[in-house]
mmCIF file of C-alpha atoms and ligand atoms in Angstrom:
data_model
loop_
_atom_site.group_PDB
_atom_site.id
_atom_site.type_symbol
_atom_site.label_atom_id
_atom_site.label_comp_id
_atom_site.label_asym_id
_atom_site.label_seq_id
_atom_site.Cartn_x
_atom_site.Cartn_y
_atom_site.Cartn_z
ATOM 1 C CA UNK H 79 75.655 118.037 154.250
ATOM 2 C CA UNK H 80 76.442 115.242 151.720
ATOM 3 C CA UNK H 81 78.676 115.250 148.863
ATOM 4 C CA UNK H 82 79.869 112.897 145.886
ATOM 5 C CA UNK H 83 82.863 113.484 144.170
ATOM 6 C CA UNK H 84 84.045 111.200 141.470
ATOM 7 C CA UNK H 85 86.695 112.924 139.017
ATOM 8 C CA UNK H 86 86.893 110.018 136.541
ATOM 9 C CA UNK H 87 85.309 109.628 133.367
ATOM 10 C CA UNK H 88 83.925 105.667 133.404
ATOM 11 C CA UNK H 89 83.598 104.162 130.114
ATOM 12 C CA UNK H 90 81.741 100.872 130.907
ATOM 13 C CA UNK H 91 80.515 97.772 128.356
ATOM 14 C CA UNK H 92 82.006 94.968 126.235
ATOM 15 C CA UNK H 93 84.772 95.773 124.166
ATOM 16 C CA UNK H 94 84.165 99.588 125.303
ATOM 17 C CA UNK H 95 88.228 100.025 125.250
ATOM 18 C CA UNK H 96 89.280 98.318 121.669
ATOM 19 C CA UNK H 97 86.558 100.578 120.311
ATOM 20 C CA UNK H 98 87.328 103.479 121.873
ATOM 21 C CA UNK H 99 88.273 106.463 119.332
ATOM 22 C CA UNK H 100 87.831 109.563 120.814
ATOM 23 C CA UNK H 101 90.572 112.037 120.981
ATOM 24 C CA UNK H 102 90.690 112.429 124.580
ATOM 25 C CA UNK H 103 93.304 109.608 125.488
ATOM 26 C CA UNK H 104 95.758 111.249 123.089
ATOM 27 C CA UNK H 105 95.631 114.589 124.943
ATOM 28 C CA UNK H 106 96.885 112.510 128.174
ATOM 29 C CA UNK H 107 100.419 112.660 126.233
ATOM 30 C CA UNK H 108 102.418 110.721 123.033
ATOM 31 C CA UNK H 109 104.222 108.372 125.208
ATOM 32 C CA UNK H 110 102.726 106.405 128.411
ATOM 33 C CA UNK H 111 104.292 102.944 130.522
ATOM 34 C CA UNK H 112 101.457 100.038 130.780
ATOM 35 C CA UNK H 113 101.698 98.950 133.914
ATOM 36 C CA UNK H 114 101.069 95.138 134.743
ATOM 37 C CA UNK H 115 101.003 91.888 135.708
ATOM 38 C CA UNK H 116 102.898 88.878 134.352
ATOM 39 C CA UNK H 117 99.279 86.654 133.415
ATOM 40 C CA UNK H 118 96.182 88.175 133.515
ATOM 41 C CA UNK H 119 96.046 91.118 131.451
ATOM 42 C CA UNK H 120 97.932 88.822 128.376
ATOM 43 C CA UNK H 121 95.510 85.897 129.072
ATOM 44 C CA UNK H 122 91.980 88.418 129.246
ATOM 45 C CA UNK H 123 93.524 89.866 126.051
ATOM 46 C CA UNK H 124 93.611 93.179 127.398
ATOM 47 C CA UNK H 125 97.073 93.996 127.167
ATOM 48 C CA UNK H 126 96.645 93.055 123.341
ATOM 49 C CA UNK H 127 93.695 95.753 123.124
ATOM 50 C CA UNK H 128 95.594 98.135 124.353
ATOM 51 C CA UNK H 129 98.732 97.886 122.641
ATOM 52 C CA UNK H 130 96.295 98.168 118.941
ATOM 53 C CA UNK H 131 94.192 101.140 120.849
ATOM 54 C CA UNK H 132 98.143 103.356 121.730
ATOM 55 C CA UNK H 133 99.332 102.307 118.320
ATOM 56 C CA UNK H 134 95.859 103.710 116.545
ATOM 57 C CA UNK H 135 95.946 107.144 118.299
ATOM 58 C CA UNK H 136 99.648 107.052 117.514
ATOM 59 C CA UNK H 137 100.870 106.648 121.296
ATOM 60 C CA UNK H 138 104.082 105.027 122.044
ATOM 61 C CA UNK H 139 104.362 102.926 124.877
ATOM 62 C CA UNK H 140 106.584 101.101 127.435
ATOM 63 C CA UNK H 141 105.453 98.070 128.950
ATOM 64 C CA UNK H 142 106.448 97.107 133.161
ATOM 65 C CA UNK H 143 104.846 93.624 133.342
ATOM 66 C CA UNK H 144 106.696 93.012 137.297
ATOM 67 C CA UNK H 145 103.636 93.548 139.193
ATOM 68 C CA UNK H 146 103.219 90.798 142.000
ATOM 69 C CA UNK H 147 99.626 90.192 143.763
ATOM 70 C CA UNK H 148 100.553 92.476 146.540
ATOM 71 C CA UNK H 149 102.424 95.676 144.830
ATOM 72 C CA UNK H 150 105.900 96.273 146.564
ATOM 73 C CA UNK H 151 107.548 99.587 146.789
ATOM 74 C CA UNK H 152 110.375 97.814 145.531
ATOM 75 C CA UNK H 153 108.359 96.949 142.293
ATOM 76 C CA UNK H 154 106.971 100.422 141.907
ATOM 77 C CA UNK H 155 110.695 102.486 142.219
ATOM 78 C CA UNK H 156 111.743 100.154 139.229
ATOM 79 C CA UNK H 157 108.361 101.096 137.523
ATOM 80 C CA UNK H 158 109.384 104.640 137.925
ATOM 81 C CA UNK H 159 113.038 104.441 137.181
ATOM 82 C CA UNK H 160 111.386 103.089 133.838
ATOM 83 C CA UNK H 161 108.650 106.173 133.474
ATOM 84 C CA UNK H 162 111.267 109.112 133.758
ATOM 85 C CA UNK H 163 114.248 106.950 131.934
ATOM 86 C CA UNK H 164 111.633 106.811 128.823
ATOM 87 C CA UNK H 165 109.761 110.563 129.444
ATOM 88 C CA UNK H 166 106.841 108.602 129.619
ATOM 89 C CA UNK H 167 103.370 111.209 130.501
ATOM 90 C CA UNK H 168 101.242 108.959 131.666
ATOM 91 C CA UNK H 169 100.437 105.569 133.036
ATOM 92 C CA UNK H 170 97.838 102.827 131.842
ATOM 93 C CA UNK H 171 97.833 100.260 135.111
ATOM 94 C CA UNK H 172 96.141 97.002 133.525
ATOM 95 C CA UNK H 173 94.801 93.641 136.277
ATOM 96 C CA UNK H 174 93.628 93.415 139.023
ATOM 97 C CA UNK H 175 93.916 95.696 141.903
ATOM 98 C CA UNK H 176 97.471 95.422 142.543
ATOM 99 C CA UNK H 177 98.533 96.720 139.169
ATOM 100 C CA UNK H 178 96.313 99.431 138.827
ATOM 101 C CA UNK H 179 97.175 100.349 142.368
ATOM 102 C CA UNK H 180 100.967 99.773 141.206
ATOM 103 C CA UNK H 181 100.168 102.211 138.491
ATOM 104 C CA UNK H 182 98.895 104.653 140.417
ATOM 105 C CA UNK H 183 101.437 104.735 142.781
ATOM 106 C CA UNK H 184 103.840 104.810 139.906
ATOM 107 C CA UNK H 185 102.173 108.013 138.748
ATOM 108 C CA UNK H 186 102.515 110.136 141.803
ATOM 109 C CA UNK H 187 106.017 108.807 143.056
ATOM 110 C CA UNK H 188 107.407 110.019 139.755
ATOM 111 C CA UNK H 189 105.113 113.269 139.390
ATOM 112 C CA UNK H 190 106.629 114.311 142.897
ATOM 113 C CA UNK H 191 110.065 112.905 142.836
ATOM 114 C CA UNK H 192 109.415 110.910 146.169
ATOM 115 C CA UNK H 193 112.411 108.793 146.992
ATOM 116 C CA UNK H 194 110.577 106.419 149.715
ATOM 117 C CA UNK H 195 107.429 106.633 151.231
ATOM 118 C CA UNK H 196 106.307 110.033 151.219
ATOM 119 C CA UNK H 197 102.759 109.258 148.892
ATOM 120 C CA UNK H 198 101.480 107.984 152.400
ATOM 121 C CA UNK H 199 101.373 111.579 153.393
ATOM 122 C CA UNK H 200 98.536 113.409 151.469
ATOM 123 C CA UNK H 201 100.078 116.807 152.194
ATOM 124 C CA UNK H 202 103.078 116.155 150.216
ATOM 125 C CA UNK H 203 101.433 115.156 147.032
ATOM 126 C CA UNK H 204 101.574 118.280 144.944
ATOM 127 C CA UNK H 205 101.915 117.145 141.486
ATOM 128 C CA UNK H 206 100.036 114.548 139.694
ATOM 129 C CA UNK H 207 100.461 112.862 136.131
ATOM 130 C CA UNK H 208 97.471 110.984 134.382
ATOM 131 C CA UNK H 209 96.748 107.665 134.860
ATOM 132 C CA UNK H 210 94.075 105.320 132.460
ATOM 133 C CA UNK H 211 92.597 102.089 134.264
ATOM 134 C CA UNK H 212 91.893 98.698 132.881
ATOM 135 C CA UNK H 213 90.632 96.666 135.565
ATOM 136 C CA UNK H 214 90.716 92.700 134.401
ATOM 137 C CA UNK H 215 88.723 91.541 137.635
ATOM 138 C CA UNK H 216 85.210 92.244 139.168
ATOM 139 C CA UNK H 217 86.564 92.986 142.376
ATOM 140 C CA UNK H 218 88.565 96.007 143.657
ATOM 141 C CA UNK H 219 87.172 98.852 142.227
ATOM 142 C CA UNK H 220 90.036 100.451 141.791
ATOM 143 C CA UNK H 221 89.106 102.429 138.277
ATOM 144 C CA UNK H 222 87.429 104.819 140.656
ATOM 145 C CA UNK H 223 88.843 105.068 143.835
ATOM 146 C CA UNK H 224 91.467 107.599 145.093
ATOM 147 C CA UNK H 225 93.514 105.072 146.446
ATOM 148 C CA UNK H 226 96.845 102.971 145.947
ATOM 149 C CA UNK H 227 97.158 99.941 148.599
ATOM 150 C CA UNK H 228 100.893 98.782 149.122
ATOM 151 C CA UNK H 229 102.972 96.441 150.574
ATOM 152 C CA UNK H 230 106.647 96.764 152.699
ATOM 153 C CA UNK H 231 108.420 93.377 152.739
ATOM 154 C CA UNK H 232 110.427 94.537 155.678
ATOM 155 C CA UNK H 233 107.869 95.808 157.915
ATOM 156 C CA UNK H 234 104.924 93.257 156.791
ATOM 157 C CA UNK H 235 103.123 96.635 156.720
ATOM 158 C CA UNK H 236 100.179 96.884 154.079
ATOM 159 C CA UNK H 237 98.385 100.120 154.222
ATOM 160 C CA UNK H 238 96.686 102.241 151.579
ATOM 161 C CA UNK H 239 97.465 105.567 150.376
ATOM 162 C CA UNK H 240 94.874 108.305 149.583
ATOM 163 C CA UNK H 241 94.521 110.976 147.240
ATOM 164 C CA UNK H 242 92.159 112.489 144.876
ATOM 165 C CA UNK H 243 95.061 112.447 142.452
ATOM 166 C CA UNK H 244 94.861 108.611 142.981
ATOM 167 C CA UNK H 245 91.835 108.589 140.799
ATOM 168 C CA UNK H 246 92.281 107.908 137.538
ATOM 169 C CA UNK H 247 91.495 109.982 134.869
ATOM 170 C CA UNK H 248 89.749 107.270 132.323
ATOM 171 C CA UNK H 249 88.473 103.798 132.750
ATOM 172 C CA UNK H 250 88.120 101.313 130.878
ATOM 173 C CA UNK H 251 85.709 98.315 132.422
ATOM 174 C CA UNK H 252 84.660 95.827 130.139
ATOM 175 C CA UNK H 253 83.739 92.642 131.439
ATOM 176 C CA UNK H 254 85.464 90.658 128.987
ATOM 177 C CA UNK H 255 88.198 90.861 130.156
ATOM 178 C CA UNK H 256 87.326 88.872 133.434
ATOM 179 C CA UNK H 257 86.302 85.405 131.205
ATOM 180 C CA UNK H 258 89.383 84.298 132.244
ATOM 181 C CA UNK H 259 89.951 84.736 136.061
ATOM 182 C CA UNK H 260 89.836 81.439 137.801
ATOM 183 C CA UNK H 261 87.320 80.273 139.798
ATOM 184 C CA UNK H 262 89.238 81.164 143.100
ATOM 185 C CA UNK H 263 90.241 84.791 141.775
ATOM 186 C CA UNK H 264 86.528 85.365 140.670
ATOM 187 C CA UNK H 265 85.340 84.592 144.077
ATOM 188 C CA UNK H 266 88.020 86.453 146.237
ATOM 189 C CA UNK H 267 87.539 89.515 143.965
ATOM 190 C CA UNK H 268 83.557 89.473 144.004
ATOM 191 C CA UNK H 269 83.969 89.201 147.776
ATOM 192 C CA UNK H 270 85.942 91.958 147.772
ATOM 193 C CA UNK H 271 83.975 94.045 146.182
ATOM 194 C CA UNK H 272 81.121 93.311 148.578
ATOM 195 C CA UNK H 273 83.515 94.609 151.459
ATOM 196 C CA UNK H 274 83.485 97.219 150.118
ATOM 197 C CA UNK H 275 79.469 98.123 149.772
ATOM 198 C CA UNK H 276 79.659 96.804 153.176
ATOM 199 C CA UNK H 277 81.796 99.196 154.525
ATOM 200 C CA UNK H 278 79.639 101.690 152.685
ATOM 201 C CA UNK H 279 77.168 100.928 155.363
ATOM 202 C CA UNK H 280 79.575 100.703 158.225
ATOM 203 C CA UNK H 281 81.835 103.712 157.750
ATOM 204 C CA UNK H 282 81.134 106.532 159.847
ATOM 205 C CA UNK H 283 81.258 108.848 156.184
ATOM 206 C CA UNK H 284 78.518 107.032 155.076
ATOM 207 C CA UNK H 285 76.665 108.924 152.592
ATOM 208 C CA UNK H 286 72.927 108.561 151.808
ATOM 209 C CA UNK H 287 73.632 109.906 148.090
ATOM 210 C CA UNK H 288 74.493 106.303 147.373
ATOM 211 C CA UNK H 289 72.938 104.272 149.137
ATOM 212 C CA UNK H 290 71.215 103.065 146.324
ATOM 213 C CA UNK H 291 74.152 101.573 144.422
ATOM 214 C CA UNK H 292 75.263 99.646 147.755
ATOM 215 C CA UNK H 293 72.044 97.847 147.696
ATOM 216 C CA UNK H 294 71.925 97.337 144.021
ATOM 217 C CA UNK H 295 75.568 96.413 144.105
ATOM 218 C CA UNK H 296 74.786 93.752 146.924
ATOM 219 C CA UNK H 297 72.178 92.419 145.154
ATOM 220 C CA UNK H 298 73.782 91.740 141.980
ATOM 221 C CA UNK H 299 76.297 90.295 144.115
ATOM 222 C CA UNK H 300 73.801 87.586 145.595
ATOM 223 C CA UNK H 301 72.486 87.351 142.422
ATOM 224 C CA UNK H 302 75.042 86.251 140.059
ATOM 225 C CA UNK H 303 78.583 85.425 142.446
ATOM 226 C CA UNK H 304 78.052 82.203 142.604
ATOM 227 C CA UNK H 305 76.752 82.240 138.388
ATOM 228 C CA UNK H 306 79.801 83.396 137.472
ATOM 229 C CA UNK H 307 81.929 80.901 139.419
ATOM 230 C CA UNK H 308 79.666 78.100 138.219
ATOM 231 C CA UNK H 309 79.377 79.752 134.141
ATOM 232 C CA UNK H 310 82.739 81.403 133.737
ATOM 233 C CA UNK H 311 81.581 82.565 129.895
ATOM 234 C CA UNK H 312 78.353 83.770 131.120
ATOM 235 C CA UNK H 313 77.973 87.257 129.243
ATOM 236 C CA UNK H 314 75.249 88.961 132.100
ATOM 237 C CA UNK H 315 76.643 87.318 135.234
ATOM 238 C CA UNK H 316 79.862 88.462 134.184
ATOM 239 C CA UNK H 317 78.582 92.115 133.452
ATOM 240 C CA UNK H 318 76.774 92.109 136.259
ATOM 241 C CA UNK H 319 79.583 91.736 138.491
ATOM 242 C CA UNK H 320 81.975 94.067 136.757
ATOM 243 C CA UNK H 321 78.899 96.751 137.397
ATOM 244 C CA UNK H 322 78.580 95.177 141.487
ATOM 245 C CA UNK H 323 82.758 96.323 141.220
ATOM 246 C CA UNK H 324 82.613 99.637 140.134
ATOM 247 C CA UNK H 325 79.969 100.388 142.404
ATOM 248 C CA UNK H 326 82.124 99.389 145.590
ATOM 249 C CA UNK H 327 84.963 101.268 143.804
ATOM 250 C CA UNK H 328 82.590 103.989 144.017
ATOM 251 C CA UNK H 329 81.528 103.940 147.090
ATOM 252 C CA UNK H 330 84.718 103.197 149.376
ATOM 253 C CA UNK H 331 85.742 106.447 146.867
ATOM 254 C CA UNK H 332 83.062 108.277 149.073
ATOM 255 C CA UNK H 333 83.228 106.889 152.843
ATOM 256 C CA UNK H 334 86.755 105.062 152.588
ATOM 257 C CA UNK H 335 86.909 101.416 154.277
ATOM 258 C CA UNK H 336 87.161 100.172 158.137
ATOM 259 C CA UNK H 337 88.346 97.879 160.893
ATOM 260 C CA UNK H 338 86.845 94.923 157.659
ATOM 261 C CA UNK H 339 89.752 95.621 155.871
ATOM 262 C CA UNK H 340 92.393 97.025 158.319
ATOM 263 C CA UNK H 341 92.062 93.340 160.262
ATOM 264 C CA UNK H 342 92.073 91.329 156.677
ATOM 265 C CA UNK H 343 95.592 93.498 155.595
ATOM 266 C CA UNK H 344 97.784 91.475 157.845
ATOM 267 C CA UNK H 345 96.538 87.952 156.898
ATOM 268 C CA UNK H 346 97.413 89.144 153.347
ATOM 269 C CA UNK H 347 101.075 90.164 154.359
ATOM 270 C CA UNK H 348 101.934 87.663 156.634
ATOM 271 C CA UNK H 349 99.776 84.537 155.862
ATOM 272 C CA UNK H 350 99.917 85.569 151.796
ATOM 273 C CA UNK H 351 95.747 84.650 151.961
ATOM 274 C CA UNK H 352 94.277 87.146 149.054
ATOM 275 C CA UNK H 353 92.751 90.361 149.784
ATOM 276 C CA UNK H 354 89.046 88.979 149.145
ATOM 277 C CA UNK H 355 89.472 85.942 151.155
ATOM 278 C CA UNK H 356 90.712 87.506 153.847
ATOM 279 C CA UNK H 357 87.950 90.175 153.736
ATOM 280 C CA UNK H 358 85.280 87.041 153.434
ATOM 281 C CA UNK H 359 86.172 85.558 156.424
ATOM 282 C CA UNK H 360 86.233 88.468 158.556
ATOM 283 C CA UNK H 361 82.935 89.285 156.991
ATOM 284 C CA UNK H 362 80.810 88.291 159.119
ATOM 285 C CA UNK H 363 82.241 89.087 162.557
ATOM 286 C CA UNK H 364 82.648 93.093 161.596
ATOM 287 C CA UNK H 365 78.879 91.976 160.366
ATOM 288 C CA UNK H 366 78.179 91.296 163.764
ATOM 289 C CA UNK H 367 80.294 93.766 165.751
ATOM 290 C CA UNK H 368 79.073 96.739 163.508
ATOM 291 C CA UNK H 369 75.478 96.170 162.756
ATOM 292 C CA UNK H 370 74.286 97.486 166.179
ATOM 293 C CA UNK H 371 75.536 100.927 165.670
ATOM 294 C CA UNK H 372 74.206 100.437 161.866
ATOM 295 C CA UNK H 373 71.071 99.169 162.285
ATOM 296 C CA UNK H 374 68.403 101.266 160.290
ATOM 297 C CA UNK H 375 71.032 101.735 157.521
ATOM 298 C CA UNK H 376 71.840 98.380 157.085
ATOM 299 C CA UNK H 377 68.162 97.146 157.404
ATOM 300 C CA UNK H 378 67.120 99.860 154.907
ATOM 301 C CA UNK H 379 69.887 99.093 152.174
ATOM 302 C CA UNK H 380 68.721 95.272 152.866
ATOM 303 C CA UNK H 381 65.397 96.168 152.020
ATOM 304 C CA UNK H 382 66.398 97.989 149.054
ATOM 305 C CA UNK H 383 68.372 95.045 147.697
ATOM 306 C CA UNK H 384 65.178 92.924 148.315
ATOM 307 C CA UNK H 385 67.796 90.342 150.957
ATOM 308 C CA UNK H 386 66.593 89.181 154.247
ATOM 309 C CA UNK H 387 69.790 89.680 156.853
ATOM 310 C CA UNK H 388 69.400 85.930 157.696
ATOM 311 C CA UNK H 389 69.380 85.275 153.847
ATOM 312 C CA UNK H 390 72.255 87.222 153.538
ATOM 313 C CA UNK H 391 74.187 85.944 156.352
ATOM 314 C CA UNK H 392 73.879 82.616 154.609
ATOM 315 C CA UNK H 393 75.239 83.727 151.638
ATOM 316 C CA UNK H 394 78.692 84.791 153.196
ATOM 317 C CA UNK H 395 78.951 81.660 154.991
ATOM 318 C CA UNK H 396 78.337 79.455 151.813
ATOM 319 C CA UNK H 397 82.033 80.356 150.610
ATOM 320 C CA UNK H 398 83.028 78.232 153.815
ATOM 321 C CA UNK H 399 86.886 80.272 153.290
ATOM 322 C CA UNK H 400 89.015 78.185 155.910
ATOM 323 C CA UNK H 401 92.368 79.349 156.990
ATOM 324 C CA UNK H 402 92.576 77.946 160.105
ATOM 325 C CA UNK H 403 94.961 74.724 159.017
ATOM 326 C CA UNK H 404 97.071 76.929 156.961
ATOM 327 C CA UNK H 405 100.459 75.855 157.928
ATOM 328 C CA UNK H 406 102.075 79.144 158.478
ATOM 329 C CA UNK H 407 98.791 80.348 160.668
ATOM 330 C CA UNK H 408 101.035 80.379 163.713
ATOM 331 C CA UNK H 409 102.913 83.495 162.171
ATOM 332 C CA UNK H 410 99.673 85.484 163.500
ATOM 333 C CA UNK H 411 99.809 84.300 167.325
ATOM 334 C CA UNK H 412 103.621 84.848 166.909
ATOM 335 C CA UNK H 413 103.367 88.138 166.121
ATOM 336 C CA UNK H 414 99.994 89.706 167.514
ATOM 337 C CA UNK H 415 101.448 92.635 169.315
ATOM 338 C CA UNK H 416 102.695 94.295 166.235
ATOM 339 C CA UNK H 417 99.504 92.908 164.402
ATOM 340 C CA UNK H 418 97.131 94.598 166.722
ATOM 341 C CA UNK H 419 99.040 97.538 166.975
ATOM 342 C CA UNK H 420 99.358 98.254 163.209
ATOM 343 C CA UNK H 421 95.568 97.597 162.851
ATOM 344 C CA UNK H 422 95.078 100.476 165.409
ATOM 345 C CA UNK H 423 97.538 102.749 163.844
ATOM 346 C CA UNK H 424 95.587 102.367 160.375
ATOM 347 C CA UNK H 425 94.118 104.966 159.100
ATOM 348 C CA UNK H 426 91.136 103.401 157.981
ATOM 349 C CA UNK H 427 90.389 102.815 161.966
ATOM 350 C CA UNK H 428 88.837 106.782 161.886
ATOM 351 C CA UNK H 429 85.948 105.287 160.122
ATOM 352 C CA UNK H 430 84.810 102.516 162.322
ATOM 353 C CA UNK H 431 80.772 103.155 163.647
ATOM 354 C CA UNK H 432 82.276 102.349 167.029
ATOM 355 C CA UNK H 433 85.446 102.582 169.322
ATOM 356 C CA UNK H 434 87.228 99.560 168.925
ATOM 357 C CA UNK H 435 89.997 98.735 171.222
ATOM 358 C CA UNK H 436 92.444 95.868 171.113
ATOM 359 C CA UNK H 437 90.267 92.984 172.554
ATOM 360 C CA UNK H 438 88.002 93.573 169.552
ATOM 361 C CA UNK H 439 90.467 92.529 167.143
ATOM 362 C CA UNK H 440 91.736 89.628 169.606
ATOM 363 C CA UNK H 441 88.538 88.346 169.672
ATOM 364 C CA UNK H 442 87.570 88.106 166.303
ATOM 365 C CA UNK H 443 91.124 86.385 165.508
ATOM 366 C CA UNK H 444 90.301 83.980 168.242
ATOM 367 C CA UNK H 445 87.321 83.068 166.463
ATOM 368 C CA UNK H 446 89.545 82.665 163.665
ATOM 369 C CA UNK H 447 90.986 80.168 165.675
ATOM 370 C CA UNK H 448 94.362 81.986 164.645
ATOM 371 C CA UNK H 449 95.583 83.018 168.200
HETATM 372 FE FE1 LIG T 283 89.426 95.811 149.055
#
């Protein structure tokens, strides 16, 4: 049996948010906290957008602008202490990931009154507030996923919460607003999002209902990653990509992610290399570790995207992402117990094709040359 379940309502196309007038965002409450970054949702001009959208439907707002790249529970309890001090009721997360994922968590930590980490365990989120996102990258998906990825200082642990409440209830994606991501950003975040069609493929809840926005969401990715890198102001690379996004977004909602991103979350928290990166150069070791157990999926979504594997395989090797003379890479050998032991303990490891066991992950870090 296969299902699809996707609560949010997606409102997708240039300047789709600034124009925006119907009445439904004003029924979300008459008071909400923007959640965001300190840069990118100022420079893409969305924060500006959204300021004149709350003012025209009479909205008042807050704005939290502390978010960091990898959203600290720290961060989020002062985004809260903010939300109940002002009877905010609801949240607009604006950026990248990380913010929206702040925002999220923001939401549900104050709907329930958790005091620490309780929004890891599903079965104690009872209560949900609603949340608008405003993605400003083509990357994590993360205006329709049910999930909130955050960070613990003190235990290096990133891990990812997961709820349906964590979906937000509108979206805003307009491609605009990604003109001004650097070159870098761009590429991390389109890698990202091809993780996550990916792991579409490789998750054991893989689901044939879309199988047909992986491939097209691969292809676009082959298509126009390296356009928009190249032609930052380039109006259908750029929409393309935001479209490649929300289809990840879409389908990790569906089949969740895998070892790909449980063994990338610890280069992030440790090593500080982005999310994307550290999902590219993982890439295309889980490529070759998984795609035995995968086979006629992965050939048929290849087909379907009109990529040869060998084609394809070039592709993720072009972005030549090298870590290996990082000065702090030693952090990872230092500490591979815990490493390896967190990975297992993930809860993302349920969805692998195949058992892994600890050599696995070893092995692939060796060829990291990082232990
Ligand atoms: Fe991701």
């Amino acid at each position: 049996m296969l299902s699809f379940y996707l609560p949010t309502k997606i409102i997708f196309g240039y300047d789709c948010w600034k124009n925006y007038q119907l009445t439904d965002l004003k029924k979300l409450g008459n008071k909400c906290l923007i959640v965001t970054g300190k840069n990118s949702a100022k420079l893409s001009g969305a924060l500006y957008d959204t300021i004149a959208v709350l003012k025209y439907n009479n909205i008042d707002f807050v704005i939290f602008d502390n978010i960091t790249e990898n959203p600290e529970f720290s961060d989020i309890f002062e985004a809260v202490k903010i939300l109940k001090k002002n009877n905010c009721e609801f949240v607009v997360g604006i950026g990248g990931g990380s913010p929206i994922d702040a925002a999220k968590a923001t939401a549900i930590i104050s709907a329930n009154n958790f005091q620490d980490k309780e929004i890891y365990n599903a079965e104690l989120i009872k209560n949900k507030i609603p949340i608008v996102a405003i993605p400003t990258t083509a990357g994590a998906g993360a205006e329709a996923t049910p999930f909130s990825v955050l960070s613990d200082k003190n235990t290096k642990l990133k891990a990812g919460a997961g709820h349906p409440f964590l979906f937000p209830d509108l979206s805003f994606v307009d491609p605009k607003y990604t003109f001004t991501t650097s070159k870098i950003v761009t590429r991390d975040s389109g890698l990202d999002a091809l993780s996550h069609l990916l792991e579409g493929i490789y998750s054991n809840r893989r689901n044939k209902i879309i199988f047909p926005l992986i491939a097209k969401g691969i292809n676009l990715i082959y298509k126009n990653l390296k356009k928009v890198m190249k032609y930052p102001d380039h109006k259908i690379a750029r929409e393309n990509m935001m479209i490649a996004a929300l289809y990840g977004g879409m389908t990790i909602a569906q089949t969740s992610t895998t070892l790909q991103h449980s063994i990338g979350y610890p280069l992030t928290s440790r090593l500080g290399i982005t999310h994307g990166a550290a999902n590219a150069i993982v890439m295309k070791f889980i490529m070759r570790l998984f795609y035995p157990a995968v086979k006629s999926e992965f050939d048929d979504i290849m087909k379907l995207a009109n990529l040869k594997k060998n084609k394809f395989i070039e592709f993720i090797e072009s972005f030549d992402i090298d870590i290996s003379n990082k000065s702090n890479a030693s952090i990872i050998a230092d500490n591979i117990q815990d490493i390896t032991k967190q990975i297992m303990n993930s809860r993302n490891m349920l969805n692998n094709p195949i058992k892994i066991i600890e050599c696995d992950i070893l092995e692939i870090y060796k060829k990291l040359k990082l232990i």
